[in-house]
Amino acid sequence: MSAVSSRLPVFPWDRLEPYKATAAAHPDGIVDLSVGTPVDPVPALVQRALADAADSPGYPTVWGTPALRDALTGWAERRLGAKGVGHANVLPVVGSKELVAWLPTQLGLGPGDKVAYPRLAYPTYEVGARLAGAEPVVYDEPTELDPTGLKLLWLNSPSNPTGRVLSAEELRRTVAWAREHGVLVLSDECYLELGWETEPVSVLHPDVCGGSFEGIVAVHSLSKRSNLAGYRAAFVAGDAAVLGELLRIRKHGGMMVAAPVQAATVAALGDTAHVTEQRARYARRRAALRSALEGAGFRIEHSEASLYLWATRDEPCWDTVGALAERGILVAPGDFYGVAGDRFVRVAFTATDERVEAAVRRLAR
């Protein structure tokens, strides 16, 4: 038996442990700005929906309840501006990371196939390709890729880690190129509701896709917009043929979103007040950290959306990580997301107000 893990890179976060220990030794405790995990409460209406559905002794369905599918299609039309979204165009998944990691395998990709993703990117795009035995390929401009053997093209807007947002024209050009060459486009839009300096556009918007979902699938998550990272609530929307194939495969694999989580998702997608409230929290933290970082000699690039500031002092990223750890602040090194990030750090603003205030004080010294 061959070890599948041998195909994979070293889990990057393990390398951060010594720096985490240094930061934790600070007299006033660690300020952990490394992982973008929510720290604010799950909205009360979502908790109630989860509790009300707690008596769920039977198996849930992979496709989700009709109420969940109605919620997914309705939200996609209202929030993304997509047109003509039916039940066949949506599929709930057990968190977006699971989907990203296993999608190439579930689509039958393997040796000889290529999976492309941005040069600076969420590491799981590469992991998914390697799990399937496909070849991972990075790009700066997707339409300049060699389409030979290319089966899957990842877009990520707003970007993790940089916060860069692709314009409707950039997305439209990429979709047209991919359709011309028979390449499936997966657009990771998990931070779409967190635009600060620009309004992110979905690949499913008619201005991008021309009113057709052929060859495109968008990935969305409730982890960030609704503080539901612990619920593993996410979904995909787009090409019915692709999602139908995934549904058939996932039925065999038993990849089911828990019934109470399905009910909670319906409640979360039906409410905008909690999203507005959470955005306001993040906006305050973002402004405070950005000002403090710039005052401490950092330059912020991109960062017009998402939950991160992409920051540099024009030095090796691990030097920056070490220096901040000495102040009790933990950040993510940019090279976690590709060698092109080796002089940047990713600073999350998902800590509590009290911890953000502590980071601001420490950066001012």
Tab-separated table of C-alpha atoms in Angstrom:
chain	number	residue	atom	x	y	z
A	1	MET	CA	0.000	0.000	0.000
A	2	SER	CA	1.454	3.353	-1.037
A	3	ALA	CA	1.114	6.313	1.324
A	4	VAL	CA	-1.102	8.891	-0.375
A	5	SER	CA	0.266	11.485	2.026
A	6	SER	CA	3.641	11.156	0.309
A	7	ARG	CA	2.170	13.038	-2.669
A	8	LEU	CA	1.373	16.035	-0.479
A	9	PRO	CA	3.458	18.948	0.767
A	10	VAL	CA	4.220	19.273	4.478
A	11	PHE	CA	1.168	20.658	6.301
A	12	PRO	CA	2.224	24.305	6.425
A	13	TRP	CA	0.716	25.291	9.763
A	14	ASP	CA	2.941	22.805	11.614
A	15	ARG	CA	5.925	25.010	10.722
A	16	LEU	CA	4.364	27.911	12.630
A	17	GLU	CA	4.254	26.120	16.005
A	18	PRO	CA	7.599	27.431	17.382
A	19	TYR	CA	6.539	31.008	16.577
A	20	LYS	CA	3.167	30.398	18.188
A	21	ALA	CA	4.972	29.290	21.368
A	22	THR	CA	7.052	32.481	21.322
A	23	ALA	CA	3.982	34.665	20.892
A	24	ALA	CA	2.116	32.784	23.616
A	25	ALA	CA	4.910	33.583	26.068
A	26	HIS	CA	4.118	37.316	25.870
A	27	PRO	CA	3.111	38.623	29.332
A	28	ASP	CA	-0.246	39.814	27.989
A	29	GLY	CA	-0.842	36.632	25.979
A	30	ILE	CA	-0.878	35.842	22.283
A	31	VAL	CA	-2.716	37.835	19.620
A	32	ASP	CA	-3.359	35.186	16.991
A	33	LEU	CA	-3.870	36.808	13.588
A	34	SER	CA	-2.610	33.799	11.649
A	35	VAL	CA	-5.717	31.742	10.875
A	36	GLY	CA	-8.907	33.392	9.655
A	37	THR	CA	-11.175	31.534	12.031
A	38	PRO	CA	-14.293	33.352	13.286
A	39	VAL	CA	-14.350	34.307	16.972
A	40	ASP	CA	-17.678	36.123	17.218
A	41	PRO	CA	-20.945	34.432	18.254
A	42	VAL	CA	-23.015	32.310	15.909
A	43	PRO	CA	-26.133	34.409	15.189
A	44	ALA	CA	-28.955	33.615	17.602
A	45	LEU	CA	-31.472	32.792	14.868
A	46	VAL	CA	-29.020	30.241	13.431
A	47	GLN	CA	-28.479	28.643	16.829
A	48	ARG	CA	-32.248	28.391	17.283
A	49	ALA	CA	-32.685	26.749	13.883
A	50	LEU	CA	-29.960	24.229	14.709
A	51	ALA	CA	-31.511	23.433	18.092
A	52	ASP	CA	-35.018	23.142	16.651
A	53	ALA	CA	-33.742	20.544	14.170
A	54	ALA	CA	-31.699	18.641	16.766
A	55	ASP	CA	-34.209	15.764	16.882
A	56	SER	CA	-33.067	14.360	13.520
A	57	PRO	CA	-32.725	10.589	13.941
A	58	GLY	CA	-32.832	9.729	10.249
A	59	TYR	CA	-30.176	10.094	7.572
A	60	PRO	CA	-30.054	13.445	5.789
A	61	THR	CA	-29.905	13.522	2.006
A	62	VAL	CA	-26.796	14.465	0.062
A	63	TRP	CA	-28.768	16.918	-2.083
A	64	GLY	CA	-30.335	18.518	0.984
A	65	THR	CA	-33.952	19.215	1.834
A	66	PRO	CA	-36.156	21.087	-0.641
A	67	ALA	CA	-36.142	23.973	1.842
A	68	LEU	CA	-32.344	24.066	1.750
A	69	ARG	CA	-32.266	23.984	-2.043
A	70	ASP	CA	-34.820	26.799	-2.131
A	71	ALA	CA	-32.600	28.793	0.220
A	72	LEU	CA	-29.507	28.182	-1.923
A	73	THR	CA	-31.182	29.085	-5.206
A	74	GLY	CA	-32.897	32.126	-3.715
A	75	TRP	CA	-29.696	33.459	-2.197
A	76	ALA	CA	-27.753	32.918	-5.428
A	77	GLU	CA	-30.310	34.943	-7.348
A	78	ARG	CA	-30.660	37.696	-4.734
A	79	ARG	CA	-27.046	38.101	-3.676
A	80	LEU	CA	-25.075	37.010	-6.751
A	81	GLY	CA	-27.462	38.329	-9.365
A	82	ALA	CA	-27.577	34.917	-11.028
A	83	LYS	CA	-30.586	34.225	-13.249
A	84	GLY	CA	-32.582	31.020	-13.640
A	85	VAL	CA	-31.014	29.100	-10.755
A	86	GLY	CA	-32.889	25.821	-10.188
A	87	HIS	CA	-32.432	22.963	-7.769
A	88	ALA	CA	-30.235	21.167	-10.302
A	89	ASN	CA	-27.827	24.117	-10.132
A	90	VAL	CA	-27.013	23.823	-6.404
A	91	LEU	CA	-25.424	21.243	-4.127
A	92	PRO	CA	-24.624	21.515	-0.393
A	93	VAL	CA	-21.159	20.354	0.699
A	94	VAL	CA	-19.506	19.560	4.020
A	95	GLY	CA	-17.455	22.748	4.195
A	96	SER	CA	-15.677	24.292	1.233
A	97	LYS	CA	-12.257	22.833	2.086
A	98	GLU	CA	-13.596	19.300	1.688
A	99	LEU	CA	-14.960	20.237	-1.720
A	100	VAL	CA	-11.712	21.860	-2.870
A	101	ALA	CA	-9.559	18.963	-1.683
A	102	TRP	CA	-11.620	16.156	-3.214
A	103	LEU	CA	-13.157	17.757	-6.309
A	104	PRO	CA	-10.456	16.624	-8.802
A	105	THR	CA	-10.751	13.058	-7.513
A	106	GLN	CA	-14.550	13.107	-7.672
A	107	LEU	CA	-14.397	14.419	-11.242
A	108	GLY	CA	-12.181	11.498	-12.235
A	109	LEU	CA	-9.001	13.495	-12.847
A	110	GLY	CA	-5.686	11.699	-12.607
A	111	PRO	CA	-2.257	11.303	-14.202
A	112	GLY	CA	-1.993	13.278	-17.432
A	113	ASP	CA	-4.574	15.842	-16.321
A	114	LYS	CA	-3.725	19.343	-15.118
A	115	VAL	CA	-5.309	21.522	-12.438
A	116	ALA	CA	-4.444	25.237	-12.553
A	117	TYR	CA	-4.666	27.817	-9.771
A	118	PRO	CA	-3.209	31.272	-9.026
A	119	ARG	CA	0.505	31.581	-8.233
A	120	LEU	CA	-0.472	32.960	-4.827
A	121	ALA	CA	-3.271	30.752	-3.565
A	122	TYR	CA	-5.019	28.741	-0.906
A	123	PRO	CA	-2.810	25.623	-0.545
A	124	THR	CA	-5.713	23.175	-0.856
A	125	TYR	CA	-5.982	23.759	-4.618
A	126	GLU	CA	-2.593	22.084	-4.996
A	127	VAL	CA	-3.511	19.400	-2.450
A	128	GLY	CA	-6.636	18.496	-4.426
A	129	ALA	CA	-4.629	18.028	-7.611
A	130	ARG	CA	-2.025	15.889	-5.866
A	131	LEU	CA	-4.612	13.704	-4.121
A	132	ALA	CA	-6.025	12.870	-7.553
A	133	GLY	CA	-2.577	12.239	-9.045
A	134	ALA	CA	-3.075	15.168	-11.439
A	135	GLU	CA	-0.461	17.803	-12.219
A	136	PRO	CA	-0.766	21.122	-10.338
A	137	VAL	CA	-0.006	24.191	-12.475
A	138	VAL	CA	0.260	27.798	-11.282
A	139	TYR	CA	-0.579	30.852	-13.364
A	140	ASP	CA	-0.316	34.630	-13.334
A	141	GLU	CA	-2.842	35.123	-16.142
A	142	PRO	CA	-5.180	32.161	-16.750
A	143	THR	CA	-5.762	32.872	-20.433
A	144	GLU	CA	-2.018	32.453	-21.056
A	145	LEU	CA	-2.062	28.848	-19.828
A	146	ASP	CA	-1.370	25.985	-22.220
A	147	PRO	CA	-4.792	24.315	-22.440
A	148	THR	CA	-3.316	20.918	-23.342
A	149	GLY	CA	-4.402	18.467	-20.664
A	150	LEU	CA	-5.912	21.247	-18.563
A	151	LYS	CA	-9.180	19.999	-17.061
A	152	LEU	CA	-9.829	22.262	-14.085
A	153	LEU	CA	-9.122	25.973	-13.616
A	154	TRP	CA	-9.460	27.538	-10.177
A	155	LEU	CA	-10.308	31.211	-9.817
A	156	ASN	CA	-10.308	32.883	-6.411
A	157	SER	CA	-11.909	36.276	-6.059
A	158	PRO	CA	-11.677	37.786	-3.495
A	159	SER	CA	-8.301	36.130	-3.120
A	160	ASN	CA	-6.949	34.275	-0.156
A	161	PRO	CA	-4.319	35.439	0.794
A	162	THR	CA	-4.017	38.761	-1.055
A	163	GLY	CA	-7.580	40.090	-0.957
A	164	ARG	CA	-7.362	40.930	-4.662
A	165	VAL	CA	-10.684	41.128	-6.517
A	166	LEU	CA	-11.086	40.189	-10.177
A	167	SER	CA	-13.211	42.556	-12.240
A	168	ALA	CA	-16.234	41.420	-14.232
A	169	GLU	CA	-14.189	41.916	-17.412
A	170	GLU	CA	-11.343	39.727	-16.126
A	171	LEU	CA	-13.790	37.025	-15.112
A	172	ARG	CA	-15.676	37.265	-18.424
A	173	ARG	CA	-12.475	36.928	-20.422
A	174	THR	CA	-11.386	33.872	-18.454
A	175	VAL	CA	-14.772	32.160	-18.736
A	176	ALA	CA	-14.804	32.707	-22.488
A	177	TRP	CA	-11.277	31.306	-22.839
A	178	ALA	CA	-12.084	28.264	-20.718
A	179	ARG	CA	-15.240	27.495	-22.674
A	180	GLU	CA	-13.312	27.780	-25.927
A	181	HIS	CA	-10.840	25.159	-24.689
A	182	GLY	CA	-13.259	22.882	-22.829
A	183	VAL	CA	-11.834	23.669	-19.377
A	184	LEU	CA	-14.067	23.570	-16.298
A	185	VAL	CA	-13.920	26.784	-14.240
A	186	LEU	CA	-14.280	26.586	-10.449
A	187	SER	CA	-14.608	30.000	-8.866
A	188	ASP	CA	-13.873	30.113	-5.137
A	189	GLU	CA	-16.015	33.023	-3.917
A	190	CYS	CA	-16.060	32.296	-0.182
A	191	TYR	CA	-15.110	35.901	0.683
A	192	LEU	CA	-17.505	37.542	-1.766
A	193	GLU	CA	-19.576	39.218	0.978
A	194	LEU	CA	-16.455	40.871	2.413
A	195	GLY	CA	-15.588	43.524	-0.140
A	196	TRP	CA	-14.182	46.715	1.413
A	197	GLU	CA	-12.835	48.913	-1.359
A	198	THR	CA	-14.693	47.295	-4.249
A	199	GLU	CA	-17.756	45.104	-4.771
A	200	PRO	CA	-16.766	41.558	-5.789
A	201	VAL	CA	-18.663	39.990	-8.691
A	202	SER	CA	-19.650	36.337	-8.957
A	203	VAL	CA	-18.767	34.230	-11.969
A	204	LEU	CA	-22.487	33.350	-12.065
A	205	HIS	CA	-23.539	36.946	-12.752
A	206	PRO	CA	-24.975	37.358	-16.276
A	207	ASP	CA	-22.392	40.060	-17.030
A	208	VAL	CA	-19.738	37.363	-16.620
A	209	CYS	CA	-21.337	34.122	-17.766
A	210	GLY	CA	-23.734	35.515	-20.368
A	211	GLY	CA	-26.725	33.956	-18.634
A	212	SER	CA	-25.429	30.381	-19.027
A	213	PHE	CA	-23.826	28.252	-16.307
A	214	GLU	CA	-22.150	25.958	-18.826
A	215	GLY	CA	-18.653	25.025	-17.702
A	216	ILE	CA	-18.669	27.113	-14.503
A	217	VAL	CA	-19.219	26.341	-10.826
A	218	ALA	CA	-19.012	28.796	-7.923
A	219	VAL	CA	-18.032	27.772	-4.385
A	220	HIS	CA	-19.595	29.532	-1.387
A	221	SER	CA	-19.276	29.155	2.360
A	222	LEU	CA	-21.125	30.339	5.449
A	223	SER	CA	-17.977	30.133	7.588
A	224	LYS	CA	-17.012	33.770	7.113
A	225	ARG	CA	-20.303	35.604	6.438
A	226	SER	CA	-22.196	33.914	9.298
A	227	ASN	CA	-19.481	32.676	11.718
A	228	LEU	CA	-20.338	29.062	10.875
A	229	ALA	CA	-16.860	27.580	10.410
A	230	GLY	CA	-17.696	25.061	13.130
A	231	TYR	CA	-20.862	23.985	11.305
A	232	ARG	CA	-19.092	23.053	8.032
A	233	ALA	CA	-21.806	24.681	5.941
A	234	ALA	CA	-21.024	25.412	2.300
A	235	PHE	CA	-22.384	24.827	-1.201
A	236	VAL	CA	-21.609	24.953	-4.888
A	237	ALA	CA	-23.734	26.460	-7.637
A	238	GLY	CA	-23.533	26.423	-11.406
A	239	ASP	CA	-23.417	23.872	-14.235
A	240	ALA	CA	-26.182	21.306	-13.660
A	241	ALA	CA	-24.321	18.569	-15.545
A	242	VAL	CA	-21.249	18.926	-13.318
A	243	LEU	CA	-23.269	19.130	-10.119
A	244	GLY	CA	-25.415	16.172	-11.175
A	245	GLU	CA	-22.286	14.060	-11.580
A	246	LEU	CA	-20.997	15.202	-8.196
A	247	LEU	CA	-24.356	14.399	-6.608
A	248	ARG	CA	-24.283	10.850	-7.943
A	249	ILE	CA	-20.738	10.321	-6.656
A	250	ARG	CA	-21.347	11.924	-3.291
A	251	LYS	CA	-24.432	9.764	-2.718
A	252	HIS	CA	-22.208	6.699	-2.919
A	253	GLY	CA	-19.667	8.336	-0.627
A	254	GLY	CA	-22.243	9.358	1.987
A	255	MET	CA	-21.055	12.973	1.855
A	256	MET	CA	-24.049	14.431	3.657
A	257	VAL	CA	-24.443	17.755	5.444
A	258	ALA	CA	-25.957	17.039	8.869
A	259	ALA	CA	-29.701	17.712	9.022
A	260	PRO	CA	-29.484	20.329	11.813
A	261	VAL	CA	-26.769	22.130	9.831
A	262	GLN	CA	-29.021	22.141	6.783
A	263	ALA	CA	-31.727	23.838	8.846
A	264	ALA	CA	-29.222	26.321	10.228
A	265	THR	CA	-28.064	27.133	6.695
A	266	VAL	CA	-31.626	27.941	5.643
A	267	ALA	CA	-31.917	30.372	8.551
A	268	ALA	CA	-28.537	31.986	7.868
A	269	LEU	CA	-29.152	32.538	4.161
A	270	GLY	CA	-32.568	34.038	4.869
A	271	ASP	CA	-31.198	36.797	7.090
A	272	THR	CA	-29.019	39.771	6.179
A	273	ALA	CA	-29.020	41.665	9.487
A	274	HIS	CA	-26.381	39.435	11.065
A	275	VAL	CA	-24.187	39.742	7.960
A	276	THR	CA	-24.318	43.534	8.160
A	277	GLU	CA	-23.504	43.408	11.876
A	278	GLN	CA	-20.530	41.112	11.345
A	279	ARG	CA	-19.198	43.211	8.451
A	280	ALA	CA	-19.222	46.244	10.740
A	281	ARG	CA	-17.128	44.362	13.319
A	282	TYR	CA	-14.607	43.329	10.695
A	283	ALA	CA	-14.481	46.813	9.181
A	284	ARG	CA	-13.486	48.306	12.555
A	285	ARG	CA	-10.801	45.684	13.143
A	286	ARG	CA	-9.472	46.021	9.618
A	287	ALA	CA	-9.141	49.797	9.885
A	288	ALA	CA	-7.377	49.591	13.242
A	289	LEU	CA	-4.890	46.934	12.139
A	290	ARG	CA	-4.179	48.567	8.800
A	291	SER	CA	-3.366	51.884	10.428
A	292	ALA	CA	-1.178	50.188	13.048
A	293	LEU	CA	0.711	48.106	10.495
A	294	GLU	CA	1.371	51.092	8.240
A	295	GLY	CA	2.513	53.078	11.255
A	296	ALA	CA	4.952	50.258	12.046
A	297	GLY	CA	6.530	50.455	8.595
A	298	PHE	CA	4.475	47.896	6.683
A	299	ARG	CA	3.129	48.339	3.164
A	300	ILE	CA	-0.305	46.858	2.423
A	301	GLU	CA	-0.910	45.525	-1.086
A	302	HIS	CA	-4.276	44.539	-2.608
A	303	SER	CA	-6.429	43.690	0.447
A	304	GLU	CA	-9.494	45.371	-1.052
A	305	ALA	CA	-11.635	42.441	0.147
A	306	SER	CA	-11.553	39.290	2.336
A	307	LEU	CA	-10.567	38.931	6.007
A	308	TYR	CA	-6.854	39.608	5.591
A	309	LEU	CA	-4.262	42.304	5.097
A	310	TRP	CA	-1.432	41.350	2.749
A	311	ALA	CA	1.506	43.127	4.327
A	312	THR	CA	5.255	43.468	3.767
A	313	ARG	CA	8.327	45.183	5.198
A	314	ASP	CA	10.349	44.076	2.165
A	315	GLU	CA	12.132	41.360	4.128
A	316	PRO	CA	11.889	37.537	4.180
A	317	CYS	CA	8.470	36.582	5.511
A	318	TRP	CA	9.835	34.380	8.291
A	319	ASP	CA	11.880	37.303	9.604
A	320	THR	CA	8.658	39.269	9.863
A	321	VAL	CA	6.854	36.347	11.513
A	322	GLY	CA	9.656	36.048	14.071
A	323	ALA	CA	9.777	39.763	14.853
A	324	LEU	CA	6.013	39.954	15.376
A	325	ALA	CA	6.028	36.788	17.472
A	326	GLU	CA	8.451	38.530	19.842
A	327	ARG	CA	5.712	41.135	20.337
A	328	GLY	CA	3.172	38.385	20.995
A	329	ILE	CA	1.528	38.677	17.560
A	330	LEU	CA	1.208	35.609	15.347
A	331	VAL	CA	0.704	36.031	11.588
A	332	ALA	CA	0.886	33.673	8.607
A	333	PRO	CA	4.028	33.695	6.438
A	334	GLY	CA	3.312	34.539	2.822
A	335	ASP	CA	5.184	31.534	1.464
A	336	PHE	CA	2.410	29.287	2.824
A	337	TYR	CA	0.544	30.453	-0.290
A	338	GLY	CA	3.372	30.095	-2.815
A	339	VAL	CA	6.968	31.201	-3.242
A	340	ALA	CA	5.745	34.504	-4.698
A	341	GLY	CA	4.635	35.428	-1.178
A	342	ASP	CA	8.013	34.954	0.454
A	343	ARG	CA	8.350	38.635	1.440
A	344	PHE	CA	4.785	39.085	2.710
A	345	VAL	CA	2.712	38.058	5.694
A	346	ARG	CA	-1.031	37.511	5.859
A	347	VAL	CA	-2.655	39.276	8.802
A	348	ALA	CA	-6.171	38.143	9.698
A	349	PHE	CA	-8.546	40.550	11.411
A	350	THR	CA	-10.698	37.795	12.898
A	351	ALA	CA	-9.481	38.247	16.498
A	352	THR	CA	-11.709	39.804	19.155
A	353	ASP	CA	-11.842	43.571	19.570
A	354	GLU	CA	-9.789	43.248	22.769
A	355	ARG	CA	-7.040	41.234	21.050
A	356	VAL	CA	-6.981	43.583	18.057
A	357	GLU	CA	-6.571	46.522	20.436
A	358	ALA	CA	-3.673	44.658	22.075
A	359	ALA	CA	-2.010	44.144	18.684
A	360	VAL	CA	-2.410	47.834	17.867
A	361	ARG	CA	-0.706	48.813	21.130
A	362	ARG	CA	2.166	46.406	20.545
A	363	LEU	CA	2.729	47.563	16.988
A	364	ALA	CA	2.997	51.169	18.190
A	365	ARG	CA	5.983	50.382	20.436
